[in-house]
Amino acid sequence: MSSTNRQVRLAARPSGLPKPADWDLVELPVPAPGPGECVVAISHISLDPAMRGWMNAGASYIDPVEIGDVMRAGAVGRVSASEHPGFDVGDRVYGNFGVQEHALTDGKGVHKIDPSLAAPPTYLGTLGMTGLTAYFGLLDVAKLQEGETVVVSGAAGAVGSAAGQIAKLKGARVIGIAGGEQKCRWLVEELGIDAAIDYKGEDVRRALREHAPKGVDVFFDNVGGEILDAVLTRLARGARIVICGAVSQYNATEAVRGPSNYLSLLVFRATMTGMVVFDYAARYPEAMAEIAGWMREGKIVSREHEVEGGVEAFHDALLKLFAGENTGKLVLRVGDGESS
Ligand SMILES: NC(=O)c1ccc[n+]([C@@H]2O[C@H](COP(=O)([O-])OP(=O)(O)OC[C@H]3O[C@@H](n4cnc5c(N)ncnc54)[C@H](OP(=O)(O)O)[C@@H]3O)[C@@H](O)[C@H]2O)c1
């Protein structure tokens, strides 16, 4: 039974890729819950490219993490002490608990998870924020139709691997773009995606001509930059581009690269729409139930890429996202969720 809580706090706002000096590791006693509160022993922390944006000052879709604050992160764990009427000791929960080992919470935004349905880290991926992003991006924003041609960038990542599989089960022809032969093989052989383009080893425009001869109806973009520009040259009339993210630009030290081929939107009567999954919070239960059903039926698979090492491994683990070292949802294991 551990009596200390280690936390990772933001020490400085980075320029470019985060550095170890941008974080402070702080040790405090594990808090005791007051009335209406509970303490969660965290087992897994979600690693997200968006964390890089949250480290910057300035307005965005969510407030920045302030210097000295515990780094914001979704996490799963087990309630280890409770004075909260809605949570009992032993409950498995998801919440925005931050990069730390134990979180004190008033229960707002905390949801019980069912470990008999899927392992807790899956609730950070396919049954959590990244699966929901894929779901709403494709079905609500892009309004995907059966028989359409869909391209997904960042296709072997957490959002991308869910998006590719959901598009397949909705009857689309799906082309994934990912870095490296191994990821591309996984997409086609394990996930059943129709074709994969290795952007690190292939000419993306040429490969798109081959795999999408009639053009791209839906582009689910996770990476931006050159890949967005390449897909813009290959649109079908009425195409919908979902701007889910732009991971290729998050560590830019110069101006973010915009799409120079944007006039394709005019030529092909296409739309480009940004989305933020938080806007769909009221519909999460409905979407999670549907995704869980697909998982139970074996129609989609979830892969978590677990990094060991506890909270002190947070910095190195985060950088894996920007080096493309993860396949599926990257999570940091910080404990077994059993200690209090
Ligand atoms: N809008 C929303 O509400 C929302 C919610 C969640 C996530 N997102 C966004 O969705 C995207 C994917 O997030 P995720 O959590 O699923 O991460 P992820 O795709 O699991 O991990 C990031 C991946 O990005 C790729 N990458 C990194 N640098 C790149 C570069 N310079 N060019 C091309 N690809 C690069 C790497 O794959 P390769 O090996 O293939 O390069 C890496 O594995 C991110 O842009 C994220 O911000 C948006």
Tab-separated table of C-alpha atoms and ligand atoms in Angstrom:
chain	number	residue	atom	x	y	z
A	1	MET	CA	0.000	0.000	0.000
A	2	SER	CA	1.705	3.163	-1.221
A	3	SER	CA	1.336	6.344	0.866
A	4	THR	CA	2.874	8.699	-1.694
A	5	ASN	CA	1.379	10.118	-4.849
A	6	ARG	CA	3.771	11.017	-7.649
A	7	GLN	CA	2.561	13.627	-10.101
A	8	VAL	CA	3.942	15.079	-13.343
A	9	ARG	CA	3.471	18.843	-13.456
A	10	LEU	CA	4.075	21.241	-16.328
A	11	ALA	CA	7.278	23.172	-15.540
A	12	ALA	CA	7.709	25.177	-18.765
A	13	ARG	CA	5.996	25.741	-22.096
A	14	PRO	CA	7.995	23.915	-24.752
A	15	SER	CA	9.140	25.183	-28.107
A	16	GLY	CA	9.056	22.313	-30.597
A	17	LEU	CA	9.187	18.828	-29.130
A	18	PRO	CA	8.795	18.761	-25.325
A	19	LYS	CA	12.018	18.282	-23.334
A	20	PRO	CA	12.513	16.522	-19.964
A	21	ALA	CA	13.031	19.955	-18.329
A	22	ASP	CA	9.456	20.915	-19.286
A	23	TRP	CA	8.204	18.618	-16.475
A	24	ASP	CA	8.536	18.410	-12.698
A	25	LEU	CA	8.045	15.132	-10.873
A	26	VAL	CA	6.451	15.926	-7.508
A	27	GLU	CA	5.851	13.587	-4.573
A	28	LEU	CA	3.000	14.211	-2.105
A	29	PRO	CA	1.062	12.121	0.394
A	30	VAL	CA	-1.925	10.270	-1.088
A	31	PRO	CA	-4.909	12.521	-0.291
A	32	ALA	CA	-7.829	11.415	1.897
A	33	PRO	CA	-11.329	11.990	0.523
A	34	GLY	CA	-13.571	14.584	2.169
A	35	PRO	CA	-17.380	14.393	2.088
A	36	GLY	CA	-18.571	13.927	-1.528
A	37	GLU	CA	-15.100	12.930	-2.751
A	38	CYS	CA	-13.265	9.753	-3.648
A	39	VAL	CA	-9.687	8.772	-4.422
A	40	VAL	CA	-8.772	6.787	-7.527
A	41	ALA	CA	-5.658	4.601	-7.760
A	42	ILE	CA	-4.745	5.070	-11.409
A	43	SER	CA	-3.730	2.065	-13.482
A	44	HIS	CA	-3.348	3.523	-17.012
A	45	ILE	CA	-2.920	7.015	-18.404
A	46	SER	CA	-3.917	8.014	-21.917
A	47	LEU	CA	-1.190	9.533	-24.118
A	48	ASP	CA	-2.604	11.884	-26.719
A	49	PRO	CA	-1.027	14.078	-29.410
A	50	ALA	CA	-3.394	16.843	-28.225
A	51	MET	CA	-1.361	17.043	-24.995
A	52	ARG	CA	1.221	18.992	-26.977
A	53	GLY	CA	-1.397	21.663	-27.745
A	54	TRP	CA	-2.581	21.805	-24.130
A	55	MET	CA	0.995	22.745	-23.130
A	56	ASN	CA	0.816	25.964	-25.180
A	57	ALA	CA	-0.495	29.262	-23.821
A	58	GLY	CA	-3.396	30.853	-25.642
A	59	ALA	CA	-6.962	30.203	-26.630
A	60	SER	CA	-7.962	26.827	-28.032
A	61	TYR	CA	-10.964	24.506	-27.712
A	62	ILE	CA	-9.892	23.880	-24.103
A	63	ASP	CA	-7.931	25.975	-21.574
A	64	PRO	CA	-4.174	25.456	-21.551
A	65	VAL	CA	-2.546	23.529	-18.707
A	66	GLU	CA	-1.021	26.194	-16.464
A	67	ILE	CA	2.620	26.093	-15.385
A	68	GLY	CA	2.750	24.174	-12.104
A	69	ASP	CA	-0.453	22.233	-12.811
A	70	VAL	CA	-0.628	18.447	-12.941
A	71	MET	CA	-0.541	17.561	-16.652
A	72	ARG	CA	-4.056	16.960	-17.974
A	73	ALA	CA	-4.738	13.371	-19.052
A	74	GLY	CA	-7.569	10.909	-19.291
A	75	ALA	CA	-6.953	7.838	-17.142
A	76	VAL	CA	-8.554	4.711	-15.739
A	77	GLY	CA	-8.227	3.262	-12.276
A	78	ARG	CA	-9.960	1.852	-9.241
A	79	VAL	CA	-11.666	3.739	-6.429
A	80	SER	CA	-9.427	3.168	-3.398
A	81	ALA	CA	-11.253	5.318	-0.818
A	82	SER	CA	-14.683	6.898	-1.030
A	83	GLU	CA	-16.849	9.406	0.797
A	84	HIS	CA	-18.888	9.825	-2.387
A	85	PRO	CA	-22.408	8.355	-2.499
A	86	GLY	CA	-22.061	7.366	-6.174
A	87	PHE	CA	-18.748	5.492	-5.982
A	88	ASP	CA	-17.733	2.488	-3.896
A	89	VAL	CA	-14.258	1.239	-3.128
A	90	GLY	CA	-13.360	-1.193	-5.910
A	91	ASP	CA	-15.323	0.558	-8.670
A	92	ARG	CA	-13.350	0.781	-11.928
A	93	VAL	CA	-13.615	4.280	-13.339
A	94	TYR	CA	-12.544	6.601	-16.156
A	95	GLY	CA	-11.930	10.312	-15.683
A	96	ASN	CA	-9.680	13.241	-16.409
A	97	PHE	CA	-7.386	12.303	-13.565
A	98	GLY	CA	-4.101	13.786	-14.855
A	99	VAL	CA	-0.599	12.352	-14.973
A	100	GLN	CA	-0.339	11.054	-11.422
A	101	GLU	CA	-0.709	7.856	-9.440
A	102	HIS	CA	-3.693	8.797	-7.267
A	103	ALA	CA	-6.425	11.326	-8.003
A	104	LEU	CA	-8.800	13.042	-5.584
A	105	THR	CA	-12.111	13.751	-7.312
A	106	ASP	CA	-15.593	15.048	-6.578
A	107	GLY	CA	-16.920	12.587	-9.157
A	108	LYS	CA	-17.718	15.168	-11.859
A	109	GLY	CA	-16.846	13.722	-15.280
A	110	VAL	CA	-16.006	10.345	-13.699
A	111	HIS	CA	-17.661	7.298	-15.282
A	112	LYS	CA	-17.783	3.704	-14.152
A	113	ILE	CA	-16.332	1.216	-16.632
A	114	ASP	CA	-17.090	-2.469	-17.007
A	115	PRO	CA	-13.845	-4.503	-16.931
A	116	SER	CA	-15.780	-7.657	-17.848
A	117	LEU	CA	-16.513	-6.163	-21.279
A	118	ALA	CA	-12.982	-4.963	-22.060
A	119	ALA	CA	-9.679	-4.387	-20.288
A	120	PRO	CA	-9.487	-0.940	-18.619
A	121	PRO	CA	-6.991	0.539	-21.185
A	122	THR	CA	-9.535	-0.123	-23.960
A	123	TYR	CA	-11.679	2.556	-22.275
A	124	LEU	CA	-8.943	5.047	-23.167
A	125	GLY	CA	-8.989	3.899	-26.804
A	126	THR	CA	-11.663	2.214	-28.875
A	127	LEU	CA	-14.253	2.328	-26.055
A	128	GLY	CA	-13.132	5.819	-25.066
A	129	MET	CA	-12.248	9.191	-26.514
A	130	THR	CA	-10.374	7.982	-29.595
A	131	GLY	CA	-13.029	5.465	-30.655
A	132	LEU	CA	-15.727	8.097	-30.118
A	133	THR	CA	-13.781	10.592	-32.219
A	134	ALA	CA	-13.625	8.122	-35.104
A	135	TYR	CA	-17.310	7.291	-34.709
A	136	PHE	CA	-18.662	10.858	-34.715
A	137	GLY	CA	-16.143	12.109	-37.270
A	138	LEU	CA	-17.152	9.509	-39.821
A	139	LEU	CA	-20.831	9.082	-39.136
A	140	ASP	CA	-21.891	12.546	-38.009
A	141	VAL	CA	-19.423	14.979	-39.580
A	142	ALA	CA	-18.637	13.139	-42.848
A	143	LYS	CA	-22.022	11.386	-43.049
A	144	LEU	CA	-20.318	8.384	-44.584
A	145	GLN	CA	-22.426	6.369	-47.048
A	146	GLU	CA	-22.103	2.719	-48.021
A	147	GLY	CA	-19.924	2.163	-51.102
A	148	GLU	CA	-17.918	5.370	-50.684
A	149	THR	CA	-14.123	5.562	-50.840
A	150	VAL	CA	-12.608	6.657	-47.546
A	151	VAL	CA	-9.002	7.633	-46.850
A	152	VAL	CA	-7.767	7.712	-43.257
A	153	SER	CA	-4.395	9.236	-42.330
A	154	GLY	CA	-2.620	8.222	-39.143
A	155	ALA	CA	-4.452	4.994	-39.922
A	156	ALA	CA	-2.504	2.712	-37.565
A	157	GLY	CA	-2.962	5.017	-34.578
A	158	ALA	CA	-5.733	5.033	-31.993
A	159	VAL	CA	-8.284	7.212	-33.811
A	160	GLY	CA	-7.183	6.050	-37.262
A	161	SER	CA	-7.433	2.318	-36.577
A	162	ALA	CA	-10.947	2.788	-35.175
A	163	ALA	CA	-11.951	5.028	-38.097
A	164	GLY	CA	-10.701	2.556	-40.700
A	165	GLN	CA	-12.589	-0.330	-39.127
A	166	ILE	CA	-15.818	1.627	-38.614
A	167	ALA	CA	-15.692	2.802	-42.236
A	168	LYS	CA	-15.219	-0.825	-43.367
A	169	LEU	CA	-18.154	-2.118	-41.371
A	170	LYS	CA	-20.318	0.669	-42.815
A	171	GLY	CA	-19.566	-0.705	-46.287
A	172	ALA	CA	-16.901	1.736	-47.481
A	173	ARG	CA	-13.761	1.001	-49.457
A	174	VAL	CA	-10.994	2.078	-47.085
A	175	ILE	CA	-7.449	3.207	-47.778
A	176	GLY	CA	-5.195	3.818	-44.795
A	177	ILE	CA	-2.069	5.974	-44.803
A	178	ALA	CA	0.541	5.112	-42.165
A	179	GLY	CA	4.282	5.174	-41.557
A	180	GLY	CA	6.116	1.933	-42.297
A	181	GLU	CA	5.556	-1.442	-43.920
A	182	GLN	CA	4.734	-3.180	-40.648
A	183	LYS	CA	1.883	-0.799	-39.811
A	184	CYS	CA	0.567	-1.071	-43.376
A	185	ARG	CA	0.607	-4.861	-43.202
A	186	TRP	CA	-1.289	-4.759	-39.901
A	187	LEU	CA	-3.955	-2.526	-41.424
A	188	VAL	CA	-4.610	-4.828	-44.350
A	189	GLU	CA	-3.958	-8.260	-42.838
A	190	GLU	CA	-5.355	-7.800	-39.338
A	191	LEU	CA	-7.888	-4.987	-39.631
A	192	GLY	CA	-9.195	-5.840	-43.102
A	193	ILE	CA	-8.558	-2.378	-44.588
A	194	ASP	CA	-8.645	-2.563	-48.413
A	195	ALA	CA	-5.289	-0.897	-49.081
A	196	ALA	CA	-2.551	0.841	-47.116
A	197	ILE	CA	-0.061	3.463	-48.240
A	198	ASP	CA	3.284	3.747	-46.465
A	199	TYR	CA	3.878	7.497	-46.608
A	200	LYS	CA	7.474	7.015	-45.478
A	201	GLY	CA	8.317	4.640	-48.336
A	202	GLU	CA	5.843	5.414	-51.138
A	203	ASP	CA	4.777	8.307	-53.325
A	204	VAL	CA	1.405	9.088	-51.679
A	205	ARG	CA	-0.090	10.852	-54.715
A	206	ARG	CA	0.789	8.013	-57.060
A	207	ALA	CA	-0.519	5.407	-54.615
A	208	LEU	CA	-3.788	7.347	-54.215
A	209	ARG	CA	-4.228	7.377	-58.007
A	210	GLU	CA	-3.844	3.604	-57.976
A	211	HIS	CA	-6.059	2.847	-54.965
A	212	ALA	CA	-8.731	5.537	-55.449
A	213	PRO	CA	-9.148	5.750	-59.233
A	214	LYS	CA	-12.597	7.362	-58.897
A	215	GLY	CA	-11.489	9.797	-56.214
A	216	VAL	CA	-11.879	10.085	-52.450
A	217	ASP	CA	-15.361	10.690	-51.021
A	218	VAL	CA	-14.316	11.030	-47.378
A	219	PHE	CA	-10.907	11.942	-46.012
A	220	PHE	CA	-10.541	11.476	-42.253
A	221	ASP	CA	-7.392	13.467	-41.539
A	222	ASN	CA	-5.335	13.010	-38.410
A	223	VAL	CA	-2.016	14.382	-39.634
A	224	GLY	CA	-2.379	17.479	-41.885
A	225	GLY	CA	0.639	18.905	-43.719
A	226	GLU	CA	1.856	17.206	-46.895
A	227	ILE	CA	-0.571	14.295	-46.612
A	228	LEU	CA	-3.581	16.616	-46.519
A	229	ASP	CA	-2.230	18.376	-49.596
A	230	ALA	CA	-1.731	15.073	-51.406
A	231	VAL	CA	-5.285	13.874	-50.718
A	232	LEU	CA	-6.700	17.243	-51.824
A	233	THR	CA	-5.442	16.419	-55.336
A	234	ARG	CA	-7.553	13.251	-55.447
A	235	LEU	CA	-11.056	14.280	-54.312
A	236	ALA	CA	-14.320	13.003	-55.754
A	237	ARG	CA	-17.124	15.490	-56.372
A	238	GLY	CA	-18.895	16.330	-53.095
A	239	ALA	CA	-16.025	15.005	-50.955
A	240	ARG	CA	-16.030	15.632	-47.198
A	241	ILE	CA	-12.764	16.181	-45.381
A	242	VAL	CA	-12.859	15.795	-41.604
A	243	ILE	CA	-10.111	17.735	-39.854
A	244	CYS	CA	-9.689	15.562	-36.788
A	245	GLY	CA	-6.106	16.568	-36.092
A	246	ALA	CA	-2.791	17.594	-37.594
A	247	VAL	CA	-0.147	15.702	-35.648
A	248	SER	CA	2.517	16.558	-38.254
A	249	GLN	CA	2.194	20.219	-37.208
A	250	TYR	CA	1.889	20.072	-33.414
A	251	ASN	CA	5.605	20.595	-32.728
A	252	ALA	CA	6.147	23.148	-35.500
A	253	THR	CA	8.431	25.999	-34.471
A	254	GLU	CA	7.471	27.970	-37.584
A	255	ALA	CA	4.058	28.742	-39.053
A	256	VAL	CA	1.777	25.715	-39.376
A	257	ARG	CA	1.694	24.460	-42.954
A	258	GLY	CA	-1.716	25.133	-44.496
A	259	PRO	CA	-3.199	23.202	-47.418
A	260	SER	CA	-1.879	24.852	-50.579
A	261	ASN	CA	-4.226	22.706	-52.706
A	262	TYR	CA	-7.360	24.062	-51.025
A	263	LEU	CA	-8.865	25.200	-54.346
A	264	SER	CA	-9.722	21.529	-54.907
A	265	LEU	CA	-12.580	22.224	-52.491
A	266	LEU	CA	-14.020	24.604	-55.063
A	267	VAL	CA	-13.369	22.371	-58.067
A	268	PHE	CA	-14.882	19.278	-56.429
A	269	ARG	CA	-17.640	21.081	-54.436
A	270	ALA	CA	-16.052	19.621	-51.352
A	271	THR	CA	-16.169	20.597	-47.672
A	272	MET	CA	-13.529	20.581	-44.973
A	273	THR	CA	-14.892	20.524	-41.416
A	274	GLY	CA	-13.112	20.629	-38.099
A	275	MET	CA	-14.464	18.514	-35.262
A	276	VAL	CA	-13.953	18.245	-31.502
A	277	VAL	CA	-15.254	15.076	-29.902
A	278	PHE	CA	-16.247	16.873	-26.664
A	279	ASP	CA	-19.153	18.459	-28.572
A	280	TYR	CA	-20.759	14.988	-28.701
A	281	ALA	CA	-20.616	14.306	-24.948
A	282	ALA	CA	-24.401	13.933	-24.686
A	283	ARG	CA	-24.257	11.099	-27.235
A	284	TYR	CA	-21.256	9.185	-25.813
A	285	PRO	CA	-23.413	6.475	-24.145
A	286	GLU	CA	-25.250	5.687	-27.391
A	287	ALA	CA	-21.989	5.546	-29.383
A	288	MET	CA	-20.149	3.508	-26.740
A	289	ALA	CA	-22.973	0.972	-26.671
A	290	GLU	CA	-22.761	0.579	-30.447
A	291	ILE	CA	-18.950	0.295	-30.467
A	292	ALA	CA	-19.093	-2.226	-27.602
A	293	GLY	CA	-21.575	-4.263	-29.643
A	294	TRP	CA	-19.219	-4.288	-32.640
A	295	MET	CA	-16.375	-5.386	-30.386
A	296	ARG	CA	-18.446	-8.199	-28.863
A	297	GLU	CA	-19.370	-9.400	-32.360
A	298	GLY	CA	-15.706	-9.287	-33.401
A	299	LYS	CA	-16.440	-6.666	-36.061
A	300	ILE	CA	-13.771	-4.333	-34.759
A	301	VAL	CA	-10.642	-5.050	-32.802
A	302	SER	CA	-8.914	-2.787	-30.347
A	303	ARG	CA	-5.180	-2.662	-29.888
A	304	GLU	CA	-3.509	-0.899	-26.989
A	305	HIS	CA	0.184	-0.186	-26.978
A	306	GLU	CA	1.127	-0.247	-23.321
A	307	VAL	CA	4.301	1.468	-22.073
A	308	GLU	CA	5.680	0.440	-18.674
A	309	GLY	CA	7.658	2.641	-16.319
A	310	GLY	CA	5.159	4.618	-14.287
A	311	VAL	CA	4.706	8.376	-14.252
A	312	GLU	CA	8.455	8.995	-14.551
A	313	ALA	CA	8.277	7.439	-18.029
A	314	PHE	CA	5.618	9.962	-19.121
A	315	HIS	CA	7.937	12.249	-21.103
A	316	ASP	CA	9.566	9.460	-23.133
A	317	ALA	CA	6.198	7.794	-23.673
A	318	LEU	CA	4.612	11.005	-24.986
A	319	LEU	CA	7.386	11.428	-27.558
A	320	LYS	CA	6.591	7.996	-29.006
A	321	LEU	CA	3.454	9.537	-30.547
A	322	PHE	CA	5.491	12.049	-32.510
A	323	ALA	CA	8.073	9.446	-33.570
A	324	GLY	CA	5.332	7.083	-34.772
A	325	GLU	CA	6.443	4.344	-32.360
A	326	ASN	CA	2.915	3.323	-31.387
A	327	THR	CA	0.496	1.016	-33.145
A	328	GLY	CA	-3.020	1.451	-31.794
A	329	LYS	CA	-3.767	3.381	-28.620
A	330	LEU	CA	-0.693	4.443	-26.634
A	331	VAL	CA	-1.177	4.166	-22.859
A	332	LEU	CA	1.176	4.482	-19.911
A	333	ARG	CA	0.842	1.898	-17.195
A	334	VAL	CA	1.290	3.466	-13.779
A	335	GLY	CA	0.001	0.788	-11.441
A	336	ASP	CA	-2.324	-2.141	-11.129
A	337	GLY	CA	-5.104	0.052	-9.747
A	338	GLU	CA	-5.122	-2.106	-6.608
A	339	SER	CA	-3.023	-0.004	-4.231
A	340	SER	CA	-4.444	2.924	-2.302
B	1	LIG	N1	-10.707	16.332	-32.912
B	1	LIG	C1	-10.807	15.580	-31.825
B	1	LIG	O1	-11.756	15.659	-31.054
B	1	LIG	C2	-9.716	14.602	-31.560
B	1	LIG	C3	-9.798	13.657	-30.512
B	1	LIG	C4	-8.759	12.733	-30.344
B	1	LIG	C5	-7.656	12.803	-31.189
B	1	LIG	N2	-7.599	13.754	-32.169
B	1	LIG	C6	-6.486	13.829	-33.111
B	1	LIG	O2	-6.425	12.616	-33.809
B	1	LIG	C7	-5.098	12.401	-34.267
B	1	LIG	C8	-4.659	10.999	-33.874
B	1	LIG	O3	-4.618	10.932	-32.456
B	1	LIG	P1	-4.336	9.537	-31.742
B	1	LIG	O4	-4.569	9.737	-30.312
B	1	LIG	O5	-5.074	8.479	-32.471
B	1	LIG	O6	-2.783	9.353	-31.965
B	1	LIG	P2	-2.095	8.156	-32.754
B	1	LIG	O7	-2.554	8.253	-34.185
B	1	LIG	O8	-2.311	6.894	-32.028
B	1	LIG	O9	-0.551	8.509	-32.644
B	1	LIG	C9	0.036	9.505	-33.388
B	1	LIG	C10	0.507	8.952	-34.750
B	1	LIG	O10	0.708	10.057	-35.618
B	1	LIG	C11	1.607	9.701	-36.617
B	1	LIG	N3	2.544	10.812	-36.844
B	1	LIG	C12	3.357	11.394	-35.935
B	1	LIG	N4	4.067	12.384	-36.524
B	1	LIG	C13	3.662	12.410	-37.832
B	1	LIG	C14	4.024	13.201	-38.953
B	1	LIG	N5	4.930	14.186	-38.844
B	1	LIG	N6	3.411	12.959	-40.144
B	1	LIG	C15	2.488	11.975	-40.252
B	1	LIG	N7	2.105	11.187	-39.226
B	1	LIG	C16	2.689	11.415	-38.027
B	1	LIG	C17	2.373	8.466	-36.134
B	1	LIG	O11	2.005	7.362	-36.960
B	1	LIG	P3	2.854	6.985	-38.299
B	1	LIG	O12	3.842	5.967	-37.869
B	1	LIG	O13	1.795	6.486	-39.194
B	1	LIG	O14	3.522	8.254	-38.734
B	1	LIG	C18	1.865	8.262	-34.717
B	1	LIG	O15	1.771	6.911	-34.375
B	1	LIG	C19	-4.248	13.507	-33.648
B	1	LIG	O16	-4.097	14.532	-34.603
B	1	LIG	C20	-5.108	13.979	-32.503
B	1	LIG	O17	-4.816	15.292	-32.113
B	1	LIG	C21	-8.602	14.642	-32.351
